[in-house]
Short mmCIF file of C-alpha atoms in Angstrom, two decimals:
data_model
loop_
_atom_site.label_atom_id
_atom_site.label_comp_id
_atom_site.label_asym_id
_atom_site.label_seq_id
_atom_site.Cartn_x
_atom_site.Cartn_y
_atom_site.Cartn_z
CA UNK A 1 82.24 118.50 116.29
CA UNK A 2 84.23 121.24 115.17
CA UNK A 3 84.34 124.29 117.42
CA UNK A 4 82.59 121.65 120.40
CA UNK A 5 84.74 118.79 120.88
CA UNK A 6 87.33 119.64 117.66
CA UNK A 7 89.04 122.37 117.95
CA UNK A 8 89.25 123.37 114.11
CA UNK A 9 89.58 127.03 114.81
CA UNK A 10 92.79 126.98 116.25
CA UNK A 11 94.44 124.90 113.49
CA UNK A 12 92.28 126.74 110.55
CA UNK A 13 94.08 130.43 112.08
CA UNK A 14 97.64 128.19 112.10
CA UNK A 15 97.86 127.24 109.01
CA UNK A 16 96.44 130.66 107.42
CA UNK A 17 98.51 132.97 109.27
CA UNK A 18 101.43 131.24 108.47
CA UNK A 19 100.78 130.52 105.07
CA UNK A 20 100.23 134.91 105.03
CA UNK A 21 101.76 135.44 107.29
CA UNK A 22 99.07 137.23 109.31
CA UNK A 23 98.46 137.01 113.11
CA UNK A 24 94.45 136.26 113.61
CA UNK A 25 93.24 135.90 116.56
CA UNK A 26 90.05 133.92 117.52
CA UNK A 27 88.70 137.28 119.11
CA UNK A 28 88.84 138.63 115.64
CA UNK A 29 86.88 135.04 114.10
CA UNK A 30 83.83 136.61 116.17
CA UNK A 31 83.54 139.54 113.21
CA UNK A 32 83.21 136.38 110.81
CA UNK A 33 85.10 133.27 109.66
CA UNK A 34 88.63 133.58 108.33
CA UNK A 35 87.07 133.73 104.97
CA UNK A 36 84.22 136.22 105.82
CA UNK A 37 87.64 138.98 107.04
CA UNK A 38 89.26 137.81 103.80
CA UNK A 39 86.88 137.12 101.24
CA UNK A 40 89.80 137.76 98.21
CA UNK A 41 91.68 134.65 99.64
CA UNK A 42 88.50 133.02 100.33
CA UNK A 43 89.17 129.39 97.53
CA UNK A 44 92.95 129.40 99.54
CA UNK A 45 90.95 129.31 103.12
CA UNK A 46 88.56 126.98 102.42
CA UNK A 47 90.88 124.93 100.02
CA UNK A 48 92.73 123.57 103.74
CA UNK A 49 89.74 122.05 104.62
CA UNK A 50 88.96 119.72 101.68
CA UNK A 51 92.30 118.61 102.52
CA UNK A 52 91.49 114.64 103.48
CA UNK A 53 93.41 114.71 106.58
CA UNK A 54 92.98 118.71 108.08
CA UNK A 55 90.52 117.19 110.39
CA UNK A 56 92.73 113.97 111.64
CA UNK A 57 95.00 116.04 114.03
CA UNK A 58 92.93 118.75 115.63
CA UNK A 59 93.10 119.53 119.43
CA UNK A 60 90.74 117.98 121.48
CA UNK A 61 88.59 121.30 122.86
CA UNK A 62 88.88 121.48 126.99
CA UNK A 63 87.31 118.84 129.17
CA UNK A 64 84.80 117.24 126.45
CA UNK A 65 86.17 114.17 127.06
CA UNK A 66 85.84 113.65 130.47
CA UNK A 67 82.61 115.82 130.47
CA UNK A 68 80.92 113.37 127.28
CA UNK A 69 82.58 110.23 129.57
CA UNK A 70 80.51 111.00 132.28
CA UNK A 71 77.77 111.89 130.13
CA UNK A 72 77.58 108.90 128.03
CA UNK A 73 77.38 106.70 131.82
CA UNK A 74 73.94 108.73 131.80
CA UNK A 75 72.31 109.36 128.03
CA UNK A 76 72.66 107.33 125.32
CA UNK A 77 75.40 109.91 123.72
CA UNK A 78 75.77 110.72 120.03
CA UNK A 79 77.89 112.24 117.88
CA UNK A 80 76.13 114.32 114.91
CA UNK A 81 78.76 116.14 112.50
CA UNK A 82 77.92 118.47 109.69
CA UNK A 83 80.49 116.44 107.28
CA UNK A 84 78.91 116.96 103.56
CA UNK A 85 80.80 119.88 103.12
CA UNK A 86 83.68 118.48 102.80
CA UNK A 87 82.83 114.37 102.40
CA UNK A 88 86.42 113.71 101.91
CA UNK A 89 87.25 114.57 105.32
CA UNK A 90 84.71 111.76 106.77
CA UNK A 91 87.64 108.73 107.37
CA UNK A 92 89.90 111.88 109.04
CA UNK A 93 87.09 112.70 111.82
CA UNK A 94 86.40 108.97 111.84
CA UNK A 95 89.42 107.80 112.86
CA UNK A 96 89.61 111.05 115.50
CA UNK A 97 87.00 109.91 116.78
CA UNK A 98 87.89 106.89 117.68
CA UNK A 99 91.32 108.03 118.71
CA UNK A 100 90.01 110.78 121.11
CA UNK A 101 86.46 109.51 122.09
CA UNK A 102 87.33 105.93 121.88
CA UNK A 103 85.05 105.01 124.49
CA UNK A 104 81.67 106.08 121.98
CA UNK A 105 79.95 103.20 119.93
CA UNK A 106 80.71 104.05 116.53
CA UNK A 107 77.57 102.78 115.94
CA UNK A 108 76.75 105.96 117.37
CA UNK A 109 78.14 108.08 114.99
CA UNK A 110 76.47 109.99 112.48
CA UNK A 111 77.87 112.27 109.50
CA UNK A 112 75.13 114.07 108.07
CA UNK A 113 74.07 117.81 106.28
CA UNK A 114 70.82 119.05 107.57
CA UNK A 115 70.50 118.14 111.23
CA UNK A 116 66.50 118.22 111.46
CA UNK A 117 67.26 114.54 110.66
CA UNK A 118 68.31 113.98 113.75
CA UNK A 119 66.00 112.39 116.70
CA UNK A 120 67.21 113.44 120.15
CA UNK A 121 66.42 115.51 123.28
CA UNK A 122 69.13 117.74 123.34
CA UNK A 123 71.87 118.85 120.50
CA UNK A 124 74.67 120.72 121.93
CA UNK A 125 75.71 122.31 118.24
CA UNK A 126 78.13 125.43 117.75
CA UNK A 127 75.60 126.65 115.26
CA UNK A 128 71.74 127.34 115.72
CA UNK A 129 70.77 127.12 112.34
CA UNK A 130 70.61 123.28 113.36
CA UNK A 131 68.35 123.82 115.83
CA UNK A 132 66.05 125.54 113.62
CA UNK A 133 63.95 122.49 112.86
CA UNK A 134 65.24 120.21 115.70
CA UNK A 135 62.92 117.99 117.36
CA UNK A 136 64.68 118.33 120.67
CA UNK A 137 66.15 121.34 122.72
CA UNK A 138 68.93 123.03 121.38
CA UNK A 139 72.01 123.85 123.49
CA UNK A 140 74.52 126.63 121.83
CA UNK A 141 77.99 125.57 122.59
CA UNK A 142 80.03 129.46 122.32
CA UNK A 143 82.00 129.84 120.12
CA UNK A 144 83.41 132.78 118.52
CA UNK A 145 81.05 133.29 115.36
CA UNK A 146 77.67 132.66 117.72
CA UNK A 147 78.81 135.18 120.68
CA UNK A 148 76.15 137.61 119.90
CA UNK A 149 73.44 134.57 118.98
CA UNK A 150 70.75 134.99 121.18
CA UNK A 151 67.15 132.82 121.72
CA UNK A 152 69.15 129.81 123.23
CA UNK A 153 70.04 127.96 125.93
CA UNK A 154 73.84 128.21 126.26
CA UNK A 155 76.77 127.04 127.48
CA UNK A 156 80.07 128.66 127.34
CA UNK A 157 82.39 125.49 128.55
CA UNK A 158 82.29 121.62 129.14
CA UNK A 159 82.23 122.46 132.40
CA UNK A 160 79.29 124.17 132.07
CA UNK A 161 77.25 121.26 129.95
CA UNK A 162 78.25 118.82 132.82
CA UNK A 163 76.99 121.50 135.52
CA UNK A 164 73.85 121.23 133.13
CA UNK A 165 73.08 117.84 132.24
CA UNK A 166 74.36 116.34 135.91
CA UNK A 167 74.36 118.39 138.39
CA UNK B 1 71.32 102.07 100.14
CA UNK B 2 72.82 98.59 99.98
CA UNK B 3 70.14 96.24 98.71
CA UNK B 4 67.69 99.05 98.33
CA UNK B 5 68.73 101.24 96.25
CA UNK B 6 72.43 99.95 95.59
CA UNK B 7 72.95 96.18 94.61
CA UNK B 8 75.39 95.26 96.88
CA UNK B 9 74.42 91.30 96.49
CA UNK B 10 75.27 91.46 92.58
CA UNK B 11 78.83 92.10 93.10
CA UNK B 12 79.20 90.18 95.95
CA UNK B 13 78.55 87.03 94.75
CA UNK B 14 80.13 88.02 91.27
CA UNK B 15 83.69 88.33 93.52
CA UNK B 16 83.33 85.49 95.61
CA UNK B 17 82.14 83.52 92.47
CA UNK B 18 84.69 84.49 90.70
CA UNK B 19 87.91 83.88 93.72
CA UNK B 20 86.34 80.73 94.94
CA UNK B 21 84.71 79.50 91.80
CA UNK B 22 81.61 78.86 92.93
CA UNK B 23 78.06 79.65 91.66
CA UNK B 24 76.26 81.08 94.59
CA UNK B 25 72.82 82.58 93.49
CA UNK B 26 70.76 85.42 95.17
CA UNK B 27 68.04 82.33 96.29
CA UNK B 28 71.00 80.82 97.98
CA UNK B 29 71.46 83.88 100.34
CA UNK B 30 67.60 83.25 101.39
CA UNK B 31 69.27 81.49 104.06
CA UNK B 32 71.90 83.26 104.73
CA UNK B 33 74.45 86.37 104.19
CA UNK B 34 77.47 84.36 102.03
CA UNK B 35 79.73 84.59 105.33
CA UNK B 36 76.77 82.73 107.35
CA UNK B 37 76.69 80.20 104.30
CA UNK B 38 80.54 79.98 104.32
CA UNK B 39 81.45 80.73 107.36
CA UNK B 40 85.34 79.28 107.33
CA UNK B 41 86.08 81.88 104.54
CA UNK B 42 84.38 85.12 106.43
CA UNK B 43 87.09 87.23 106.83
CA UNK B 44 88.15 87.13 102.84
CA UNK B 45 84.67 87.46 102.39
CA UNK B 46 84.06 90.45 104.49
CA UNK B 47 87.34 91.80 103.49
CA UNK B 48 85.79 92.52 99.89
CA UNK B 49 83.82 95.05 101.79
CA UNK B 50 86.29 97.32 103.27
CA UNK B 51 88.08 97.60 100.08
CA UNK B 52 87.58 101.38 100.06
CA UNK B 53 86.05 101.50 96.19
CA UNK B 54 83.99 98.08 96.31
CA UNK B 55 81.21 100.28 96.66
CA UNK B 56 81.84 102.82 93.94
CA UNK B 57 80.98 100.44 90.82
CA UNK B 58 77.77 98.46 92.42
CA UNK B 59 75.22 98.71 89.71
CA UNK B 60 71.82 100.56 90.72
CA UNK B 61 68.72 98.91 91.62
CA UNK B 62 65.80 98.79 89.63
CA UNK B 63 63.50 101.66 88.61
CA UNK B 64 64.99 103.74 92.31
CA UNK B 65 66.06 106.57 90.73
CA UNK B 66 62.65 107.20 88.61
CA UNK B 67 61.10 106.34 91.73
CA UNK B 68 62.36 108.30 94.30
CA UNK B 69 63.06 110.92 91.94
CA UNK B 70 59.40 111.37 91.88
CA UNK B 71 59.36 110.93 95.56
CA UNK B 72 61.47 113.85 96.20
CA UNK B 73 58.98 116.33 94.11
CA UNK B 74 56.79 115.06 96.87
CA UNK B 75 58.51 114.22 99.66
CA UNK B 76 61.38 115.74 101.49
CA UNK B 77 64.06 112.57 100.69
CA UNK B 78 66.77 111.63 103.34
CA UNK B 79 69.15 108.66 102.55
CA UNK B 80 70.64 107.01 105.61
CA UNK B 81 72.95 104.33 104.82
CA UNK B 82 74.95 102.28 108.17
CA UNK B 83 78.04 103.20 106.71
CA UNK B 84 79.91 102.34 109.90
CA UNK B 85 80.48 98.63 109.72
CA UNK B 86 82.85 99.70 106.94
CA UNK B 87 83.51 103.28 107.59
CA UNK B 88 86.65 103.49 104.67
CA UNK B 89 83.93 102.96 102.29
CA UNK B 90 82.00 106.43 103.36
CA UNK B 91 83.30 108.38 100.45
CA UNK B 92 82.66 105.84 97.84
CA UNK B 93 79.50 105.64 98.84
CA UNK B 94 78.91 109.93 98.64
CA UNK B 95 80.43 109.61 95.23
CA UNK B 96 77.79 106.71 94.28
CA UNK B 97 75.06 109.04 95.53
CA UNK B 98 76.47 111.80 93.84
CA UNK B 99 76.26 110.34 90.67
CA UNK B 100 73.36 108.50 90.03
CA UNK B 101 71.67 110.14 92.77
CA UNK B 102 72.50 113.74 91.14
CA UNK B 103 69.05 115.16 91.93
CA UNK B 104 69.11 114.92 95.88
CA UNK B 105 70.92 117.13 98.00
CA UNK B 106 74.29 115.92 99.92
CA UNK B 107 72.57 117.88 103.04
CA UNK B 108 69.61 114.87 103.04
CA UNK B 109 72.84 111.91 103.35
CA UNK B 110 73.14 110.47 106.28
CA UNK B 111 76.25 107.83 106.86
CA UNK B 112 75.48 106.42 110.55
CA UNK B 113 75.40 103.13 112.67
CA UNK B 114 71.93 103.13 114.52
CA UNK B 115 69.46 104.39 112.66
CA UNK B 116 67.42 105.04 115.89
CA UNK B 117 69.28 108.40 115.67
CA UNK B 118 66.48 109.30 112.51
CA UNK B 119 63.96 111.28 112.49
CA UNK B 120 61.52 110.87 109.92
CA UNK B 121 58.15 109.96 109.08
CA UNK B 122 59.04 106.95 106.93
CA UNK B 123 61.87 104.53 106.74
CA UNK B 124 62.41 101.94 103.63
CA UNK B 125 65.01 99.97 104.52
CA UNK B 126 65.89 95.96 103.87
CA UNK B 127 67.00 95.35 108.16
CA UNK B 128 63.83 95.28 109.77
CA UNK B 129 66.14 95.85 112.81
CA UNK B 130 66.31 99.67 112.40
CA UNK B 131 62.39 99.88 112.85
CA UNK B 132 62.92 98.72 116.39
CA UNK B 133 63.46 102.25 118.00
CA UNK B 134 62.41 104.22 115.17
CA UNK B 135 60.37 107.05 115.47
CA UNK B 136 57.91 106.78 111.62
CA UNK B 137 57.09 103.81 110.42
CA UNK B 138 59.35 101.25 108.50
CA UNK B 139 58.85 99.87 105.52
CA UNK B 140 60.91 96.41 104.76
CA UNK B 141 62.36 96.56 101.86
CA UNK B 142 62.33 93.13 100.42
CA UNK B 143 65.55 91.39 99.97
CA UNK B 144 67.05 87.56 99.84
CA UNK B 145 67.93 87.95 103.46
CA UNK B 146 64.48 89.30 104.82
CA UNK B 147 61.96 87.27 102.77
CA UNK B 148 60.68 85.72 106.10
CA UNK B 149 60.94 88.41 108.40
CA UNK B 150 57.02 89.25 109.35
CA UNK B 151 55.32 92.06 111.53
CA UNK B 152 56.27 94.88 108.88
CA UNK B 153 54.76 96.81 105.61
CA UNK B 154 56.46 95.44 103.00
CA UNK B 155 57.51 96.41 99.09
CA UNK B 156 58.96 94.17 97.00
CA UNK B 157 60.58 96.76 93.74
CA UNK B 158 60.66 100.34 93.81
CA UNK B 159 57.26 100.02 91.75
CA UNK B 160 55.53 98.58 94.51
CA UNK B 161 57.15 102.00 96.83
CA UNK B 162 55.60 103.95 93.73
CA UNK B 163 52.24 102.81 94.70
CA UNK B 164 52.54 103.57 98.33
CA UNK B 165 53.92 106.52 98.14
CA UNK B 166 52.10 108.34 94.98
CA UNK B 167 48.37 106.58 94.12
#
């Protein structure tokens, strides 16, 4: 979900910049997460993510709804999200999916931690660590934190993913 | 979780019998769920399960903690629970697991719907429908509703499971 279909960076930067009078941008996140850039503020920066409602109003990543809807006509699509670091947000994530991806069956939602438990042919994820023990093919979805990660197939956008899976 | 490590039937029968002045027992559930036995009361019977706190104080199934702790020394144990029918209960289920199975890593918790997404060698479950597309070996954990289900290996207790996996 996060950084693949749900734009967590936009909101996290927004509330951080507002509360700490900063002007961090997406480009700054190429050198690390906000909490890596300002480790002395890590408790406050991570506290945003523990708010049960933080994930409820994230913007949808561009083109993800349209492309996943098309994928869903041809493939069996599951949403797998790492939710065990901030479990209080599970309900907000569920409601967000039902609002923005209402064409998906909620029986295909997976809230987990270690994604090695997932059995699938493909996993589109921004976090390459999930690919290490994944039984299928990992497709890295470009995000600021993974711009210099190599060794995996990569899509830079949902239009890229559409071309990869449907053309 | 339910009927395998968390004793949902005991509480569900208890609140139902209290509120409707009945004396249903576990044996009665061999002919169906409470809502199947009294379909005219199905809305009220299912409403209990939508209470976000219903799952928080379930009793632990006998010997499950001891045996799963032993299994966890030899195997990589994940808890996979069908949570998408009653998503409001996910946080209670998470907290219950952290309370009663604190020796397990929460990164190994999986809240899902369709368990065909699970990649594992074994799945211990009371619901045989989860075995149909499961890639590993399904082990049916005996519960009132599955007493007459055939075609699968079965354990009647966690002592049975201990013998199956550790002896």
